[in-house]
Short mmCIF file of C-alpha atoms in Angstrom, two decimals:
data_model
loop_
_atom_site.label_atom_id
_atom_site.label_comp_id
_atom_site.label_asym_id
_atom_site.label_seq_id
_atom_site.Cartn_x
_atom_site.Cartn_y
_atom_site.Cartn_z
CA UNK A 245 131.20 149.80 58.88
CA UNK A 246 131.00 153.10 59.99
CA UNK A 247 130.85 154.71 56.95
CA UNK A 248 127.98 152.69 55.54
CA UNK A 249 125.99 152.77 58.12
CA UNK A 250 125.83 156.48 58.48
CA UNK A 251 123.50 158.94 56.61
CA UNK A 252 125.96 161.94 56.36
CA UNK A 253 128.52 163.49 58.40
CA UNK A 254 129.17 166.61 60.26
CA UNK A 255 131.77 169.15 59.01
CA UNK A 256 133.46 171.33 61.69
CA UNK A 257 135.65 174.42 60.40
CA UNK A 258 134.63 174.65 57.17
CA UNK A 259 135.47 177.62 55.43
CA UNK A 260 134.27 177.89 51.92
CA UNK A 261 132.35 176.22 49.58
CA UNK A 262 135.18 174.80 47.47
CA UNK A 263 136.31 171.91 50.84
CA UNK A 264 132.99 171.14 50.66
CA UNK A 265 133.91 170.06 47.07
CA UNK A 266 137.11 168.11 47.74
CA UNK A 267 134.94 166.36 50.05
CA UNK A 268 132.52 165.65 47.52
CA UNK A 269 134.80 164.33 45.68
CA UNK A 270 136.61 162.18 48.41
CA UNK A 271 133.22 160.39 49.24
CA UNK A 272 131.96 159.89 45.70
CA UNK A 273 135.52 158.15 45.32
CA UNK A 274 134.73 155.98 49.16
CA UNK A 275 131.08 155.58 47.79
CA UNK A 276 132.27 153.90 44.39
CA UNK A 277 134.79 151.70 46.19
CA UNK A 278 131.65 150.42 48.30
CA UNK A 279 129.12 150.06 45.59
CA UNK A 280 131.98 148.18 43.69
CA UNK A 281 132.21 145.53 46.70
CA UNK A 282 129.01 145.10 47.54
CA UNK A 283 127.83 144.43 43.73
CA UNK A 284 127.42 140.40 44.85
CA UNK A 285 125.40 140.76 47.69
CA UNK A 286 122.76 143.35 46.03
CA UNK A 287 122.85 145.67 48.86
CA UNK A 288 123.40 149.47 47.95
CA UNK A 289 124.72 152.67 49.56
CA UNK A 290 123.29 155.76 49.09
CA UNK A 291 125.36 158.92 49.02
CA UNK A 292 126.18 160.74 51.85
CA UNK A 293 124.71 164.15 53.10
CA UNK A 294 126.76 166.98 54.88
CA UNK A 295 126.13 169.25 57.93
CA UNK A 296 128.59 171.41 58.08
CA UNK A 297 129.22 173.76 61.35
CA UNK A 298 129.29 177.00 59.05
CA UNK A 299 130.42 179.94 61.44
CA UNK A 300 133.72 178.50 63.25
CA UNK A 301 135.78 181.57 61.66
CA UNK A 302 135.37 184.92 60.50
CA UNK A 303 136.06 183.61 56.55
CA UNK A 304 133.40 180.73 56.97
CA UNK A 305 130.69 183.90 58.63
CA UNK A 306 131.47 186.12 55.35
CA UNK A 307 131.00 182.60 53.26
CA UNK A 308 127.67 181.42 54.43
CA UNK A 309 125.72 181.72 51.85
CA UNK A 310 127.85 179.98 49.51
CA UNK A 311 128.73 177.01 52.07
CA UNK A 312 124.85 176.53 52.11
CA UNK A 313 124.75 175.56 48.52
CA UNK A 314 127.80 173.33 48.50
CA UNK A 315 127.35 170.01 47.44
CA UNK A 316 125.35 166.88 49.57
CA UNK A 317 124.49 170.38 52.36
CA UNK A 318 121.34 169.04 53.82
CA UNK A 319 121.64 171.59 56.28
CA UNK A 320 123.58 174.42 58.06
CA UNK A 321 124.38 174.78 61.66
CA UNK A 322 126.58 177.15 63.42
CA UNK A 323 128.70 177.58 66.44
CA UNK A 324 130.96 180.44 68.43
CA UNK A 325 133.27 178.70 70.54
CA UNK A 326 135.72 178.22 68.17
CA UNK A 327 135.07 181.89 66.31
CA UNK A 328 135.11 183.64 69.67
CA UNK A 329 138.71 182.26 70.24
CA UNK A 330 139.33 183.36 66.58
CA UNK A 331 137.94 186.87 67.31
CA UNK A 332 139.56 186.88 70.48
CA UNK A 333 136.46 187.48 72.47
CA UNK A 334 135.79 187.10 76.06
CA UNK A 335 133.00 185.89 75.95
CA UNK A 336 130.03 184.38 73.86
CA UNK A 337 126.86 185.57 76.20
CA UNK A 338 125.86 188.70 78.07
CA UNK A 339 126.33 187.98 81.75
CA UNK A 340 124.42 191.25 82.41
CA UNK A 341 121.12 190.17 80.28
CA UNK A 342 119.77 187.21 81.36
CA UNK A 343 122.59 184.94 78.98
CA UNK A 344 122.06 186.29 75.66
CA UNK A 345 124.37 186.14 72.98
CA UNK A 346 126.02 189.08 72.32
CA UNK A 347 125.56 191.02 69.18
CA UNK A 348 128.49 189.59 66.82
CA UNK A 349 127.12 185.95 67.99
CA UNK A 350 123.64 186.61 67.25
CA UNK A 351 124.36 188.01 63.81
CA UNK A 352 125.92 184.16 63.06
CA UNK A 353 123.06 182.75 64.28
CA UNK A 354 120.80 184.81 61.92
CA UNK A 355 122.64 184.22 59.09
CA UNK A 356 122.79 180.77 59.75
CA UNK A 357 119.23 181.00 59.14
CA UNK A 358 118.69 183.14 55.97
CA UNK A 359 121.15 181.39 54.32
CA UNK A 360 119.87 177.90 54.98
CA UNK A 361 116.34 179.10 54.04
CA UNK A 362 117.99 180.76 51.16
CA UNK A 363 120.00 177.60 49.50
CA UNK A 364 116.77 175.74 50.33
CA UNK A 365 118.38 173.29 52.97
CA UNK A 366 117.24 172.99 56.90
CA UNK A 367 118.51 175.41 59.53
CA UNK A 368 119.90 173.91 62.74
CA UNK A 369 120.29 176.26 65.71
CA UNK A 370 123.69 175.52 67.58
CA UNK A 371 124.47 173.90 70.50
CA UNK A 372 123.38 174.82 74.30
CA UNK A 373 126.84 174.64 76.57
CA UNK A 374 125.43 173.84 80.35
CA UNK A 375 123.59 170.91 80.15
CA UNK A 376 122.48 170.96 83.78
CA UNK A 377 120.38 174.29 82.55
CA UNK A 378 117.11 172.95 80.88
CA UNK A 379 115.12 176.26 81.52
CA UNK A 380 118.01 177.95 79.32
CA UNK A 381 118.04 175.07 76.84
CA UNK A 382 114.10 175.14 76.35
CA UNK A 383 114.35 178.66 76.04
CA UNK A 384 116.70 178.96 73.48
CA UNK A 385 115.33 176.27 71.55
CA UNK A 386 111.86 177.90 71.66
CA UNK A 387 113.63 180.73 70.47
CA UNK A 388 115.04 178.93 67.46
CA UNK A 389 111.56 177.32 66.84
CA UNK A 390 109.77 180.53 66.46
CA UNK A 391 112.06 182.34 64.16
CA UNK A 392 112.37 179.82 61.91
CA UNK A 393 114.77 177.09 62.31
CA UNK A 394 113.93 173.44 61.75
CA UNK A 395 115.98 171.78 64.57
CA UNK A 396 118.68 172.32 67.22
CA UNK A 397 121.61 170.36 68.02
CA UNK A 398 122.09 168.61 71.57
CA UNK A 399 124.77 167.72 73.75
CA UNK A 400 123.37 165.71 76.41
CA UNK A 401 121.07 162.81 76.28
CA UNK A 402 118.60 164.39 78.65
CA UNK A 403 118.21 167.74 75.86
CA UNK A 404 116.75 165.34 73.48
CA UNK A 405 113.20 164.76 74.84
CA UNK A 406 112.82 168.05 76.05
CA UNK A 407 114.03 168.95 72.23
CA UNK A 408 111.12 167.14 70.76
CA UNK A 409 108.91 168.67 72.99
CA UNK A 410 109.21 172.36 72.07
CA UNK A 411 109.48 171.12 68.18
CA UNK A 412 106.32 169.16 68.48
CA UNK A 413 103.50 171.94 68.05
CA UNK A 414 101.12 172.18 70.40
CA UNK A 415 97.97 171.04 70.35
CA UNK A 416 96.74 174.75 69.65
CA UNK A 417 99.28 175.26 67.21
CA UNK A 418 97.61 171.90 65.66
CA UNK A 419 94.00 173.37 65.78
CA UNK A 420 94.52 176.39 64.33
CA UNK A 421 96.97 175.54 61.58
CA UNK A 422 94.18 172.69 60.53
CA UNK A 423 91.46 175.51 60.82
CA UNK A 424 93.59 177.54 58.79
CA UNK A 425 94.63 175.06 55.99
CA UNK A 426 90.67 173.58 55.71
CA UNK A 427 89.21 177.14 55.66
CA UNK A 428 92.26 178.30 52.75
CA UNK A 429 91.29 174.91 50.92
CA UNK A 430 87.91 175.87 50.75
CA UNK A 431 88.04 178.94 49.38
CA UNK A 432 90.55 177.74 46.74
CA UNK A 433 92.98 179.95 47.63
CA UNK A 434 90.43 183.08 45.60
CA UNK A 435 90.36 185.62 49.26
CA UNK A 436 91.30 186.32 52.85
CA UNK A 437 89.97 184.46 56.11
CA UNK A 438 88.75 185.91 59.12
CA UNK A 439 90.20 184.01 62.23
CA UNK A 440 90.23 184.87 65.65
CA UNK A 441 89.28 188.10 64.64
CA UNK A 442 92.61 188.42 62.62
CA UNK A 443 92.72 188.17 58.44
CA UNK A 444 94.77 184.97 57.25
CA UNK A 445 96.25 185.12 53.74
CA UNK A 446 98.80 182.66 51.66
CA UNK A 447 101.99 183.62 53.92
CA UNK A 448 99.74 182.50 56.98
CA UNK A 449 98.34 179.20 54.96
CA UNK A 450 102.23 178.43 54.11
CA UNK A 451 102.59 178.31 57.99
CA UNK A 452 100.04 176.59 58.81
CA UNK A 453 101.30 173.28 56.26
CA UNK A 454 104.75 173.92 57.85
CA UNK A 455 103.45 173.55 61.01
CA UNK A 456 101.20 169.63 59.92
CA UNK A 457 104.16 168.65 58.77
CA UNK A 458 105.62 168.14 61.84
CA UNK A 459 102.41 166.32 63.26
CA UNK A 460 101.98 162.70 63.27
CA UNK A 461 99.62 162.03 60.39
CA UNK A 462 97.53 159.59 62.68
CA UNK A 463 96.50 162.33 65.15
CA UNK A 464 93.41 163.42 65.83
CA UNK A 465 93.05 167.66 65.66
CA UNK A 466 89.86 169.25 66.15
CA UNK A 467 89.46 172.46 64.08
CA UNK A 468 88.34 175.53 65.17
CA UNK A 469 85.68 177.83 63.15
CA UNK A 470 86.34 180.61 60.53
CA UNK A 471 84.87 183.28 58.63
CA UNK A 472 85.98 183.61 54.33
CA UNK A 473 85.97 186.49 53.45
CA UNK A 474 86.88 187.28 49.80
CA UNK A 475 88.05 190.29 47.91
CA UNK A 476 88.90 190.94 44.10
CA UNK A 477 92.28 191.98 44.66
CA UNK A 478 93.16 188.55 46.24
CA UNK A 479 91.29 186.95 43.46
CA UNK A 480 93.97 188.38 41.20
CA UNK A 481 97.20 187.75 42.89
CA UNK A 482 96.29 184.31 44.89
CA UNK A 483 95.97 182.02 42.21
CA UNK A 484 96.02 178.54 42.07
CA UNK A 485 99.49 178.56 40.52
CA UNK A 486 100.55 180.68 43.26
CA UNK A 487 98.99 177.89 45.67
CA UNK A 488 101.33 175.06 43.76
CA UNK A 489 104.68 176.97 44.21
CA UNK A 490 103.91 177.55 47.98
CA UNK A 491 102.88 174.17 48.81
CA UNK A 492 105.91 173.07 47.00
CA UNK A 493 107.69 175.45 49.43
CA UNK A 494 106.46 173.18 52.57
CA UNK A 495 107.37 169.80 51.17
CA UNK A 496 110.75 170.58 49.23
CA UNK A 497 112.14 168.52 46.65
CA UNK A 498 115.75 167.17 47.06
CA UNK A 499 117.94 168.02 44.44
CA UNK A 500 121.64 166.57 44.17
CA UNK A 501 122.81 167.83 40.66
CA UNK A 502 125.18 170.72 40.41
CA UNK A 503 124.05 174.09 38.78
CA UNK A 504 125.50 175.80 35.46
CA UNK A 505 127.83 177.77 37.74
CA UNK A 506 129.24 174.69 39.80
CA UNK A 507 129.86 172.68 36.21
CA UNK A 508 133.37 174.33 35.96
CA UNK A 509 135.41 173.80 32.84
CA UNK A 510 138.21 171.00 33.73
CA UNK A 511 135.92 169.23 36.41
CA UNK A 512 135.84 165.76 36.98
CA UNK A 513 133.52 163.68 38.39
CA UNK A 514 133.40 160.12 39.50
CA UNK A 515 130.14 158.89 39.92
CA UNK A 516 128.75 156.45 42.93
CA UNK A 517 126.22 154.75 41.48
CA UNK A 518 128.01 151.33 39.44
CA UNK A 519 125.90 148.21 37.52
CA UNK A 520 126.24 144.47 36.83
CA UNK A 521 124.49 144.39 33.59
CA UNK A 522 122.49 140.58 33.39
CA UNK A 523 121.20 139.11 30.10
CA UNK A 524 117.80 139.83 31.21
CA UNK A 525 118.62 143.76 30.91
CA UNK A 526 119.62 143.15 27.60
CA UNK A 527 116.57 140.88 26.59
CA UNK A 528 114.03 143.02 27.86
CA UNK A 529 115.57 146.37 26.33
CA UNK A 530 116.16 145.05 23.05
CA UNK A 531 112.44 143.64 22.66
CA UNK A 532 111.83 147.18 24.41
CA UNK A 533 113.67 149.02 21.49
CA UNK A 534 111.99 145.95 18.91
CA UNK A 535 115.66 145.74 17.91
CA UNK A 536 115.81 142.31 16.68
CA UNK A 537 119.41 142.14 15.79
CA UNK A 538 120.68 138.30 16.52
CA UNK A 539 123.72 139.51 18.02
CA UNK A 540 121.55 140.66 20.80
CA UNK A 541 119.73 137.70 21.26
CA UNK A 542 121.13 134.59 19.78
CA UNK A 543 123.83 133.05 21.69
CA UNK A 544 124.77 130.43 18.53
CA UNK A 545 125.47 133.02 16.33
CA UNK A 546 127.25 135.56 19.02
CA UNK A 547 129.93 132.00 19.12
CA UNK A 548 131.16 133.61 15.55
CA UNK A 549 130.44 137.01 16.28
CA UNK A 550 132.32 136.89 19.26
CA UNK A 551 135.33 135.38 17.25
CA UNK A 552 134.83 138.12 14.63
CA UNK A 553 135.38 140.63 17.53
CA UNK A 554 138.29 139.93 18.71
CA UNK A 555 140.51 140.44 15.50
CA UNK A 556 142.68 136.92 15.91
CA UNK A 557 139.30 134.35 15.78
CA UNK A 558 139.77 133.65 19.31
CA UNK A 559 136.79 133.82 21.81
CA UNK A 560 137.24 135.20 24.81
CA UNK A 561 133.44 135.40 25.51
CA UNK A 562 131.94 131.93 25.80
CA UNK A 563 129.52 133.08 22.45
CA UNK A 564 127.68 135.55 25.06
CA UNK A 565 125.34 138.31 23.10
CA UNK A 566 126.34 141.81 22.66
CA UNK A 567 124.70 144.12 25.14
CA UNK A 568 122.43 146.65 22.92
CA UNK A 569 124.87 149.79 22.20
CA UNK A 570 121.39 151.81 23.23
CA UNK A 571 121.14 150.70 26.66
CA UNK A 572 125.08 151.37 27.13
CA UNK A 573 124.29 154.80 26.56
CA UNK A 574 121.34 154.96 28.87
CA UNK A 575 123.24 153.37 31.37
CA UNK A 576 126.36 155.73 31.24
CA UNK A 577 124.18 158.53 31.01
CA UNK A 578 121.72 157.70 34.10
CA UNK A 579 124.74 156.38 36.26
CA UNK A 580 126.27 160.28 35.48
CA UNK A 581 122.80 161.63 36.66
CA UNK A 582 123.21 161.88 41.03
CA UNK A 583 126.26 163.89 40.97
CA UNK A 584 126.18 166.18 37.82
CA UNK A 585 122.43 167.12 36.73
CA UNK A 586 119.84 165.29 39.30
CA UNK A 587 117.24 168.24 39.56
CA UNK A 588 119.35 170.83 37.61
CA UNK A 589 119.09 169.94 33.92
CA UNK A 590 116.22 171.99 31.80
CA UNK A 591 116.54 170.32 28.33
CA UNK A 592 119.27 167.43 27.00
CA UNK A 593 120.00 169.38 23.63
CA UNK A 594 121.85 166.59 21.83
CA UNK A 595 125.09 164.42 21.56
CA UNK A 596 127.75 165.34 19.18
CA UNK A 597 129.59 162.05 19.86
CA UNK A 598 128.89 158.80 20.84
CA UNK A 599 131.64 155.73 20.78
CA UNK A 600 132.16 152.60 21.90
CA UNK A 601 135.64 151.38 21.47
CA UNK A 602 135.34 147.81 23.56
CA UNK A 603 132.02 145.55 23.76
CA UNK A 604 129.54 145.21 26.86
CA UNK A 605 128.77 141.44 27.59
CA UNK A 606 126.29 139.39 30.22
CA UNK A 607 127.83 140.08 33.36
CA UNK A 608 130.34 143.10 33.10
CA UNK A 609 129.93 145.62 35.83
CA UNK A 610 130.51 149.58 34.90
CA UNK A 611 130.92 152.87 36.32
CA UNK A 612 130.86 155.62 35.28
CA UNK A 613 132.57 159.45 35.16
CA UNK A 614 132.18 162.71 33.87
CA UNK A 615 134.50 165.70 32.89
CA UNK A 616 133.41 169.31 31.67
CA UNK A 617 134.21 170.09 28.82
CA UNK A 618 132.67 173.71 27.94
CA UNK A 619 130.11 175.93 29.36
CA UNK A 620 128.55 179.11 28.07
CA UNK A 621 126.17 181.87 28.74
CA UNK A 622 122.34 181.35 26.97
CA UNK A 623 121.67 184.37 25.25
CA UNK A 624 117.70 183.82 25.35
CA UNK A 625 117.96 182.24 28.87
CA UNK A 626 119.47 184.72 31.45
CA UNK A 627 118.49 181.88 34.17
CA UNK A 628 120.09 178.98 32.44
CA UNK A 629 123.42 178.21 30.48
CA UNK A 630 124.63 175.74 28.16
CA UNK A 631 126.82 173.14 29.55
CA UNK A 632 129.26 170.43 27.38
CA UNK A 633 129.82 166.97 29.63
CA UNK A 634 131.63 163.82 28.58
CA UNK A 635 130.76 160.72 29.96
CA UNK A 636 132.89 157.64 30.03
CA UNK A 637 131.65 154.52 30.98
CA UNK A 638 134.59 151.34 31.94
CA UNK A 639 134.07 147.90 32.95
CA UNK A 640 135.58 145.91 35.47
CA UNK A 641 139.10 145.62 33.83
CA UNK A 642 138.97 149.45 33.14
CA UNK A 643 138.19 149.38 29.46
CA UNK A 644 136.39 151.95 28.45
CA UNK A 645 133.12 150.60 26.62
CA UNK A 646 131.16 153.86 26.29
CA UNK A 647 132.03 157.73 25.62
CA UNK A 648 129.62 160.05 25.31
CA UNK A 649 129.53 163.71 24.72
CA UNK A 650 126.41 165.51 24.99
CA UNK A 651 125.15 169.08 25.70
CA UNK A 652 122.50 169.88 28.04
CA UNK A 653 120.44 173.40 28.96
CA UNK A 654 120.91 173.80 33.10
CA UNK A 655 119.76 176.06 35.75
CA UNK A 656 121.76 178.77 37.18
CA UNK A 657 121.47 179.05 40.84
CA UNK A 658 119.50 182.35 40.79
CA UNK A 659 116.47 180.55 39.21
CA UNK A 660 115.86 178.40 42.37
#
């Protein structure tokens, strides 16, 4: 119960990016086992997110980056408790300047932040130790908000409000981030503003979404008054494309598929998502498809059919319709989809083999897996390689109804 009714889970100690990937693997495994007994009662479980705590030892410090962009990471935190014991440190703060974290400590903390911002996941600043200390714990949580990082963990009931209050902007951060944004808008993105007697460009704009987004969209904020001012050189480097790709910045996209380099040769991977297939699906994709084979669609002839199948003229099948052979392949293919190449995949280049050694009736429920098979460099795509997956689909006896290999064009990491 605990499982399913959690969004994610935090992961203490990790040290590279390769546990994060046994854990994958464990939970797609827990998640399968879950959809599988909950197929009668419709409800569904989505997969599970990860938080790990990514600077517990000196390996997982030198490892940050990659930890970042391990698979399910919604977002990084960090901690020095357990690394200063590692280290053998005396202590985590500077008695002697007003509590702040010394040097090696701070560096964590920074790089805690590039390389959430880097893998494109939320940075959480760590934890603030004396909870009877809310001048210290509003500090350092202002602290956190103005360099960057999009939360900060809590250990005391009593840290949460005054959390939400230094998160929550102001209500002159509100006014002049809505000044900003209206006044950008309206110039189309073609020049500089003048406000407050300072010049606002894109970075500034960015900001300003960044900081809406955290405002309740029901709130009234007054804006204050600007001056456009506009310049050739800004016509030429602030486009509207430009525009696009930063406000895509401020509201990112969530991505769960695994890059070129992740798709290792060997790899195997068992995906979540499972399906009771219903003779509606069938109807509706075979009129879809205007397939009108009657071994789709007409149960008095499937009676034969089905005694034609099964080698001895005995029917095992009640005269139930095949399932369309198309929609088998859609299926296996989309069920592969969360795990391997949700977000990732550039172009599906073709399938060199499709088979179906048993039949798909009415009422069988599948799942699904996937194993590498072969990866290679593009030569006319330094940001993208060629990847070789096989799918397997099995029903609920664990006959395999559906193999598929295909090749598809994926991004490399550096193309982000």
């Amino acid at each position: 119960a605990g499982f399913d009714g959690s969004d994610g889970l935090v992961v203490p100690k990790v040290e590279t990016q390769d546990e994060l990937k046994l854990l994958d693997e464990i939970l797609s495994d827990m998640e399968h086992s879950n959809n599988q007994s909950s197929n009668n009662t419709g409800s569904s479980h989505h997969p599970k997110v990860l938080l790990p705590i990514a600077t517990e030892t000196p390996l997982a410090v030198l490892n940050i980056a990659s930890i970042a962009q391990g698979p399910r990471v919604c977002a990084i935190t960090w901690g020095c408790e357990d690394l200063s014991a590692a280290l053998g440190s005396y202590n985590t703060r500077d008695a002697n300047n007003s509590g702040a974290y010394l040097d090696v400590f701070r560096h964590c903390q920074t790089m805690c932040l590039l390389a959430a911002k880097a893998a494109g996941v939320q940075a959480i600043d760590g934890v603030y130790q004396n909870v009877r200390d809310m001048d210290g714990f509003q500090n350092e949580a202002n602290y956190a908000k103005c360099v960057g990082f999009d939360g900060k963990l809590t250990l005391h009931p009593g840290q949460i409000s005054a959390l939400h209050k230094v998160f929550e902007p102001t209500r002159e951060e509100r006014e002049e981030a809505t000044a900003i944004v209206s006044m950008w808008e309206q110039s189309d993105g073609k020049g500089v503003i003048e406000f407050d007697g300072k010049m606002i460009d894109l970075p500034h704009y960015v900001r300003a979404k960044k900081v809406l987004a955290r405002v309740d969209s029901d709130e009234d904020v007054s804006s204050k008054e600007g001056t456009i001012v506009s310049t050739e050189s800004d016509k030429d480097t602030n486009t509207s494309k430009d525009l696009e790709e930063e406000e895509e910045e401020v509201f990112p996209r969530v991505f769960m598929g695994k890059y070129f380099e992740d798709l290792e040769i060997g790899l195997k991977l068992r995906h979540f998502l499972t399906r009771t297939v219903t003779e509606a699906d069938n109807v509706f994709f075979t009129c879809l498809t205007l397939n009108p084979a009657p071994i789709h669609l007409d149960h008095e002839l499937s009676k034969g059919n089905d005694s034609s199948l099964s080698g001895d003229g005995s029917s095992s099948n009640s005269g139930k319709p095949l399932f369309n052979s198309m929609f088998t392949l859609a299926l296996l293919v989309g069920m592969s989809v969360p795990e391997a190449t949700h977000g990732t995949t550039v172009a599906n280049l073709g399938f060199s083999e499709v088979l179906f050694p048993k039949p798909v009736y009415p009422g069988d429920t599948l799942r699904a897996e996937t194993i590498i098979l072969d990866r290679r460099e593009s030569k006319s795509r330094p940001t993208q390689g060629i990847v070789t997956l096989q799918h397997v689909a099995y029903n609920q006896r664990g006959d395999v109804v559906c193999k598929a290999t295909r090749t598809a064009l994926m991004k490399k990491k550096q193309a982000r």
